[in-house]
Every structure is written in structure tokens, then in C-alpha cells.
């Protein structure tokens, strides 16, 4: 068991501007931010490490209808019309299962352009990163330059189980090993001891969920 893979242990991470990150990822981000600034692009992190308990609270809020579910076009879904399996699928469009988020690792970050949008107004939706959006120039710069610093987009259309996220970067030199080490059987043990909504329906298909939403990610655009 590797507790750090499931959001249960953050002791190996370092504090980075009020966030927690893996130390090499933090160092690489600092270098990337400096390079972006020299090119006239601002970059900031809005989410880094997230604990199991935090992910659990997100899951339970969505699974109980207390927090809005969105479809692939970011439009509201009628919670009352969904079966248990449909609810799980709807949650997983945009939120990870507790213990299965890459944000547990300290290698993955969500980024935005603070010069063009306030953090409080940020929604982390595709239109903010597409042409005309406040983070579009940042997204274009990252597509061209992030790989130089070890970062890439793990969630891409047709290349990952998770929906495309133009704001989510992964520090591949570390996260590649974590992806390989991630164990569905260990996650099952963690979840079996947790109090979360849709538990039985989730555990009954856990192998499939891990294969699709954890192991199936886009390959990096650079050689090892």
C-alpha cells in the first residue's frame, strides 16, 4: 500500500505558496512560470494537492444531489432522473472518485491566467481556455512550452477516460510512476473503510472505473 497515492498521506509534499506539491513539481512549475512571464504570459495555480477527505466531500455532495452535476457541455443534469450507475457516470465526467484523483499525488495542478480572470470568477470550463476566453493565450503557450518543464495535459479528447481539461497539468517525471503503482485492490480497501454515497454500486465496478479513469490517460508529448 502506498498511502500517498490515495490522498491519505501528504508528508512527502512541500508547502508551495499555501499549496502542497511534490518538490520536483514545485521546482519545475517555478521555472515554467518564470519562462511564461518572460513571454508575457501569467500563470497561477488554483488547485494542487487534494486530500482523500476533500475528494470524498466533493463526491458525497454530488452523489446526494447537494452539488450540481454537469454534462460534457457544462449544462446542468437533472439529478432526480438518474439511476445509481448514471449518477456515478455523471460525477466522473468532471470529478474523480475519492482516492482516485491525480490531485492526491502532488504532481498535478490546475492553472489559470490571473492577469485576465480573478480566481473567484474562475469556473474551470472549456470556454475559458478556448479562443476568446481569458486563459486562451496561456493554454496556447502551455501547449508549446509545458513539455520543456516536464508538464503535459493528461486529460485529452479521445485519449483519456476523464473529460478533456485544458487547465489540468501533470508533472510526468513523477506521475508516470504513480500511475503504474496505482492499485485497484488497494483503492478497494481504502473505499471499503470509507463512508461515501453509492458505495455498493461503485465497488461493484471498481476495476472498470480504475482502468478507465485512472490508468487511461493521454501519453506525454515527449520521450522519457
GROMACS .gro file of C-alpha atoms in nm:
model
  224
    1UNK     CA    1   0.000   0.000   0.000
    2UNK     CA    2   0.124   0.348  -0.092
    3UNK     CA    3  -0.097   0.584   0.114
    4UNK     CA    4   0.023   0.889  -0.079
    5UNK     CA    5  -0.139   0.756  -0.397
    6UNK     CA    6  -0.484   0.765  -0.240
    7UNK     CA    7  -0.474   1.103  -0.068
    8UNK     CA    8  -0.407   0.956   0.275
    9UNK     CA    9  -0.053   1.088   0.334
   10UNK     CA   10   0.091   1.423   0.230
   11UNK     CA   11   0.402   1.409   0.448
   12UNK     CA   12   0.637   1.386   0.147
   13UNK     CA   13   0.499   1.703  -0.012
   14UNK     CA   14   0.627   2.055   0.044
   15UNK     CA   15   0.440   2.378   0.101
   16UNK     CA   16   0.443   2.595  -0.208
   17UNK     CA   17   0.269   2.931  -0.182
   18UNK     CA   18   0.000   2.797   0.056
   19UNK     CA   19  -0.041   2.480  -0.154
   20UNK     CA   20   0.115   2.134  -0.124
   21UNK     CA   21   0.319   1.990  -0.411
   22UNK     CA   22   0.579   1.727  -0.481
   23UNK     CA   23   0.910   1.915  -0.452
   24UNK     CA   24   1.031   1.848  -0.808
   25UNK     CA   25   0.694   1.951  -0.949
   26UNK     CA   26   0.709   2.274  -0.748
   27UNK     CA   27   1.059   2.350  -0.875
   28UNK     CA   28   0.956   2.278  -1.234
   29UNK     CA   29   0.646   2.495  -1.203
   30UNK     CA   30   0.853   2.788  -1.074
   31UNK     CA   31   1.082   2.762  -1.375
   32UNK     CA   32   0.787   2.734  -1.612
   33UNK     CA   33   0.615   3.034  -1.457
   34UNK     CA   34   0.929   3.245  -1.499
   35UNK     CA   35   0.960   3.142  -1.863
   36UNK     CA   36   0.592   3.222  -1.925
   37UNK     CA   37   0.630   3.563  -1.760
   38UNK     CA   38   0.924   3.642  -1.986
   39UNK     CA   39   0.692   3.569  -2.278
   40UNK     CA   40   0.423   3.800  -2.139
   41UNK     CA   41   0.206   3.520  -2.001
   42UNK     CA   42   0.091   3.496  -1.639
   43UNK     CA   43   0.028   3.157  -1.484
   44UNK     CA   44  -0.105   3.068  -1.140
   45UNK     CA   45  -0.221   2.751  -0.966
   46UNK     CA   46  -0.578   2.732  -0.842
   47UNK     CA   47  -0.564   2.370  -0.724
   48UNK     CA   48  -0.280   2.134  -0.635
   49UNK     CA   49  -0.279   1.859  -0.370
   50UNK     CA   50  -0.622   1.747  -0.256
   51UNK     CA   51  -0.673   1.505   0.031
   52UNK     CA   52  -0.890   1.195   0.028
   53UNK     CA   53  -1.132   1.361   0.269
   54UNK     CA   54  -1.166   1.667   0.045
   55UNK     CA   55  -1.235   1.450  -0.259
   56UNK     CA   56  -1.480   1.248  -0.052
   57UNK     CA   57  -1.675   1.561   0.039
   58UNK     CA   58  -1.698   1.660  -0.329
   59UNK     CA   59  -1.817   1.312  -0.424
   60UNK     CA   60  -2.079   1.291  -0.150
   61UNK     CA   61  -2.217   1.635  -0.232
   62UNK     CA   62  -2.261   1.542  -0.597
   63UNK     CA   63  -2.387   1.190  -0.527
   64UNK     CA   64  -2.655   1.321  -0.290
   65UNK     CA   65  -2.776   1.600  -0.519
   66UNK     CA   66  -2.642   1.878  -0.298
   67UNK     CA   67  -2.398   1.990  -0.566
   68UNK     CA   68  -2.486   2.037  -0.933
   69UNK     CA   69  -2.392   1.773  -1.188
   70UNK     CA   70  -2.288   1.892  -1.534
   71UNK     CA   71  -2.280   1.721  -1.871
   72UNK     CA   72  -1.998   1.740  -2.125
   73UNK     CA   73  -2.122   2.080  -2.241
   74UNK     CA   74  -2.121   2.202  -1.879
   75UNK     CA   75  -2.501   2.210  -1.873
   76UNK     CA   76  -2.695   2.101  -1.560
   77UNK     CA   77  -2.813   1.740  -1.538
   78UNK     CA   78  -3.145   1.652  -1.373
   79UNK     CA   79  -3.023   1.458  -1.070
   80UNK     CA   80  -3.366   1.314  -0.988
   81UNK     CA   81  -3.386   1.131  -1.321
   82UNK     CA   82  -3.061   0.934  -1.277
   83UNK     CA   83  -3.008   0.576  -1.162
   84UNK     CA   84  -2.717   0.496  -0.929
   85UNK     CA   85  -2.499   0.391  -1.222
   86UNK     CA   86  -2.594   0.700  -1.423
   87UNK     CA   87  -2.514   0.922  -1.125
   88UNK     CA   88  -2.169   0.765  -1.092
   89UNK     CA   89  -2.102   0.819  -1.462
   90UNK     CA   90  -2.220   1.180  -1.439
   91UNK     CA   91  -1.998   1.255  -1.141
   92UNK     CA   92  -1.696   1.101  -1.311
   93UNK     CA   93  -1.730   1.331  -1.611
   94UNK     CA   94  -1.568   1.607  -1.406
   95UNK     CA   95  -1.482   1.473  -1.059
   96UNK     CA   96  -1.268   1.180  -0.952
   97UNK     CA   97  -1.364   0.902  -0.719
   98UNK     CA   98  -1.219   0.959  -0.369
   99UNK     CA   99  -0.874   0.801  -0.362
  100UNK     CA  100  -0.853   0.804  -0.742
  101UNK     CA  101  -0.774   1.170  -0.811
  102UNK     CA  102  -0.436   1.265  -0.955
  103UNK     CA  103  -0.458   1.567  -0.727
  104UNK     CA  104  -0.382   1.328  -0.440
  105UNK     CA  105  -0.028   1.289  -0.573
  106UNK     CA  106   0.109   1.643  -0.551
  107UNK     CA  107   0.219   1.614  -0.915
  108UNK     CA  108  -0.092   1.756  -1.080
  109UNK     CA  109  -0.216   2.113  -1.085
  110UNK     CA  110  -0.499   2.323  -1.226
  111UNK     CA  111  -0.375   2.651  -1.372
  112UNK     CA  112  -0.519   2.979  -1.498
  113UNK     CA  113  -0.416   3.328  -1.611
  114UNK     CA  114  -0.457   3.564  -1.310
  115UNK     CA  115  -0.399   3.871  -1.527
  116UNK     CA  116  -0.718   3.803  -1.724
  117UNK     CA  117  -0.954   3.645  -1.472
  118UNK     CA  118  -0.996   3.662  -1.096
  119UNK     CA  119  -0.965   3.336  -0.909
  120UNK     CA  120  -1.310   3.385  -0.757
  121UNK     CA  121  -1.464   3.414  -1.103
  122UNK     CA  122  -1.285   3.112  -1.247
  123UNK     CA  123  -1.512   2.819  -1.331
  124UNK     CA  124  -1.261   2.581  -1.491
  125UNK     CA  125  -1.469   2.522  -1.802
  126UNK     CA  126  -1.351   2.479  -2.161
  127UNK     CA  127  -1.474   2.817  -2.287
  128UNK     CA  128  -1.230   2.995  -2.052
  129UNK     CA  129  -0.939   2.828  -2.234
  130UNK     CA  130  -1.074   2.839  -2.589
  131UNK     CA  131  -1.042   3.126  -2.836
  132UNK     CA  132  -1.179   3.444  -2.682
  133UNK     CA  133  -1.151   3.308  -2.329
  134UNK     CA  134  -0.939   3.472  -2.056
  135UNK     CA  135  -0.697   3.178  -2.039
  136UNK     CA  136  -0.665   3.107  -2.411
  137UNK     CA  137  -0.323   3.266  -2.457
  138UNK     CA  138  -0.197   3.073  -2.155
  139UNK     CA  139  -0.333   2.748  -2.298
  140UNK     CA  140  -0.161   2.808  -2.632
  141UNK     CA  141   0.168   2.886  -2.457
  142UNK     CA  142   0.143   2.572  -2.244
  143UNK     CA  143   0.076   2.357  -2.549
  144UNK     CA  144   0.403   2.479  -2.699
  145UNK     CA  145   0.619   2.501  -2.388
  146UNK     CA  146   0.494   2.297  -2.091
  147UNK     CA  147   0.677   1.981  -2.202
  148UNK     CA  148   1.011   2.159  -2.163
  149UNK     CA  149   0.946   2.162  -1.790
  150UNK     CA  150   0.802   1.809  -1.762
  151UNK     CA  151   0.435   1.908  -1.765
  152UNK     CA  152   0.163   1.796  -2.004
  153UNK     CA  153  -0.214   1.762  -2.034
  154UNK     CA  154  -0.317   1.410  -1.920
  155UNK     CA  155  -0.687   1.457  -1.997
  156UNK     CA  156  -0.742   1.496  -2.371
  157UNK     CA  157  -1.030   1.420  -2.606
  158UNK     CA  158  -1.027   1.055  -2.710
  159UNK     CA  159  -0.704   0.987  -2.522
  160UNK     CA  160  -0.826   0.963  -2.162
  161UNK     CA  161  -1.120   0.838  -1.963
  162UNK     CA  162  -1.158   1.173  -1.791
  163UNK     CA  163  -1.316   1.453  -1.996
  164UNK     CA  164  -1.070   1.700  -2.158
  165UNK     CA  165  -0.936   1.954  -1.909
  166UNK     CA  166  -0.737   2.235  -2.063
  167UNK     CA  167  -0.644   2.360  -1.717
  168UNK     CA  168  -0.503   2.036  -1.573
  169UNK     CA  169  -0.129   1.976  -1.595
  170UNK     CA  170   0.064   1.673  -1.474
  171UNK     CA  171   0.433   1.655  -1.387
  172UNK     CA  172   0.513   1.344  -1.588
  173UNK     CA  173   0.858   1.253  -1.445
  174UNK     CA  174   0.684   1.163  -1.117
  175UNK     CA  175   0.322   1.099  -1.213
  176UNK     CA  176   0.412   0.828  -1.466
  177UNK     CA  177   0.544   0.610  -1.182
  178UNK     CA  178   0.241   0.683  -0.967
  179UNK     CA  179   0.007   0.582  -1.248
  180UNK     CA  180   0.185   0.248  -1.273
  181UNK     CA  181   0.188   0.192  -0.896
  182UNK     CA  182  -0.179   0.276  -0.850
  183UNK     CA  183  -0.362  -0.038  -0.738
  184UNK     CA  184  -0.732  -0.103  -0.775
  185UNK     CA  185  -0.721  -0.359  -0.494
  186UNK     CA  186  -0.559  -0.108  -0.258
  187UNK     CA  187  -0.818   0.152  -0.354
  188UNK     CA  188  -1.091  -0.102  -0.280
  189UNK     CA  189  -0.954  -0.143   0.073
  190UNK     CA  190  -0.947   0.232   0.123
  191UNK     CA  191  -1.301   0.276  -0.004
  192UNK     CA  192  -1.436  -0.021   0.190
  193UNK     CA  193  -1.348   0.166   0.511
  194UNK     CA  194  -1.489   0.500   0.393
  195UNK     CA  195  -1.837   0.642   0.436
  196UNK     CA  196  -1.943   0.754   0.091
  197UNK     CA  197  -2.253   0.772  -0.126
  198UNK     CA  198  -2.321   0.500  -0.386
  199UNK     CA  199  -2.068   0.275  -0.217
  200UNK     CA  200  -2.205  -0.063  -0.325
  201UNK     CA  201  -2.263   0.044  -0.686
  202UNK     CA  202  -1.913   0.192  -0.702
  203UNK     CA  203  -1.729  -0.104  -0.550
  204UNK     CA  204  -1.911  -0.349  -0.778
  205UNK     CA  205  -1.750  -0.187  -1.084
  206UNK     CA  206  -1.428  -0.057  -0.933
  207UNK     CA  207  -1.191  -0.248  -1.162
  208UNK     CA  208  -1.358  -0.096  -1.467
  209UNK     CA  209  -1.354   0.253  -1.314
  210UNK     CA  210  -0.984   0.234  -1.228
  211UNK     CA  211  -0.896   0.108  -1.575
  212UNK     CA  212  -1.093   0.383  -1.748
  213UNK     CA  213  -1.048   0.684  -1.520
  214UNK     CA  214  -0.704   0.628  -1.360
  215UNK     CA  215  -0.497   0.415  -1.596
  216UNK     CA  216  -0.631   0.551  -1.926
  217UNK     CA  217  -0.460   0.888  -1.970
  218UNK     CA  218  -0.305   1.063  -2.268
  219UNK     CA  219   0.060   0.982  -2.343
  220UNK     CA  220   0.305   1.269  -2.291
  221UNK     CA  221   0.425   1.460  -2.599
  222UNK     CA  222   0.789   1.390  -2.526
  223UNK     CA  223   1.022   1.094  -2.473
  224UNK     CA  224   1.102   0.960  -2.129
   0.00000   0.00000   0.00000
